[in-house]
């Protein structure tokens, strides 16, 4: 590539400055970012001019537009530090990161709530099961008592006395069961 003469270099520098102002205003072409690639594209120059060059002896020298690249990077950083975001993609990325963090927080909160409700459900079901078992136990006891009562009330008076002694005693109506005959009559 041929070396630039002073007039071409001055024209390219003014094009780079105009492109720099356009980018720093936030006026970017669709799909472009606020970077050196877009700056070079808008100015119509190659990106290689923004970077240092190596001489044949191994030393480095500044690129033709390296000072403009450094100015662009500095001004872009100042705008970003001030809270302005000239790159709509970067602004979108920041917005999405913020939304992502918010959604993660909401998911975490909901997961905790689901865990709490699941624990409550397990406890409630176990209590209901215990209550159901107690009700079934009481019903079966009441049925047994009712069946026993039905059996006892259908017995003959003498058999009733022998079948169900009151409160564990051998006496019924004050008369010992030994002093009764088979029909339950006193002797």
JSON list of C-alpha atoms in Angstrom, two decimals, residues 114-127:
[
{"chain": "A", "resi": 114, "resn": "UNK", "atom": "CA", "xyz": [-42.87, -23.45, 46.42]},
{"chain": "A", "resi": 115, "resn": "UNK", "atom": "CA", "xyz": [-40.60, -25.27, 48.87]},
{"chain": "A", "resi": 116, "resn": "UNK", "atom": "CA", "xyz": [-42.43, -23.69, 51.82]},
{"chain": "A", "resi": 117, "resn": "UNK", "atom": "CA", "xyz": [-45.84, -24.61, 50.39]},
{"chain": "A", "resi": 118, "resn": "UNK", "atom": "CA", "xyz": [-44.70, -28.16, 49.60]},
{"chain": "A", "resi": 119, "resn": "UNK", "atom": "CA", "xyz": [-43.53, -28.58, 53.19]},
{"chain": "A", "resi": 120, "resn": "UNK", "atom": "CA", "xyz": [-46.89, -27.25, 54.42]},
{"chain": "A", "resi": 121, "resn": "UNK", "atom": "CA", "xyz": [-48.76, -29.64, 52.09]},
{"chain": "A", "resi": 122, "resn": "UNK", "atom": "CA", "xyz": [-46.81, -32.64, 53.38]},
{"chain": "A", "resi": 123, "resn": "UNK", "atom": "CA", "xyz": [-47.50, -31.62, 56.98]},
{"chain": "A", "resi": 124, "resn": "UNK", "atom": "CA", "xyz": [-51.21, -31.03, 56.28]},
{"chain": "A", "resi": 125, "resn": "UNK", "atom": "CA", "xyz": [-51.59, -34.39, 54.53]},
{"chain": "A", "resi": 126, "resn": "UNK", "atom": "CA", "xyz": [-49.87, -36.22, 57.39]},
{"chain": "A", "resi": 127, "resn": "UNK", "atom": "CA", "xyz": [-52.14, -34.50, 59.91]}
]
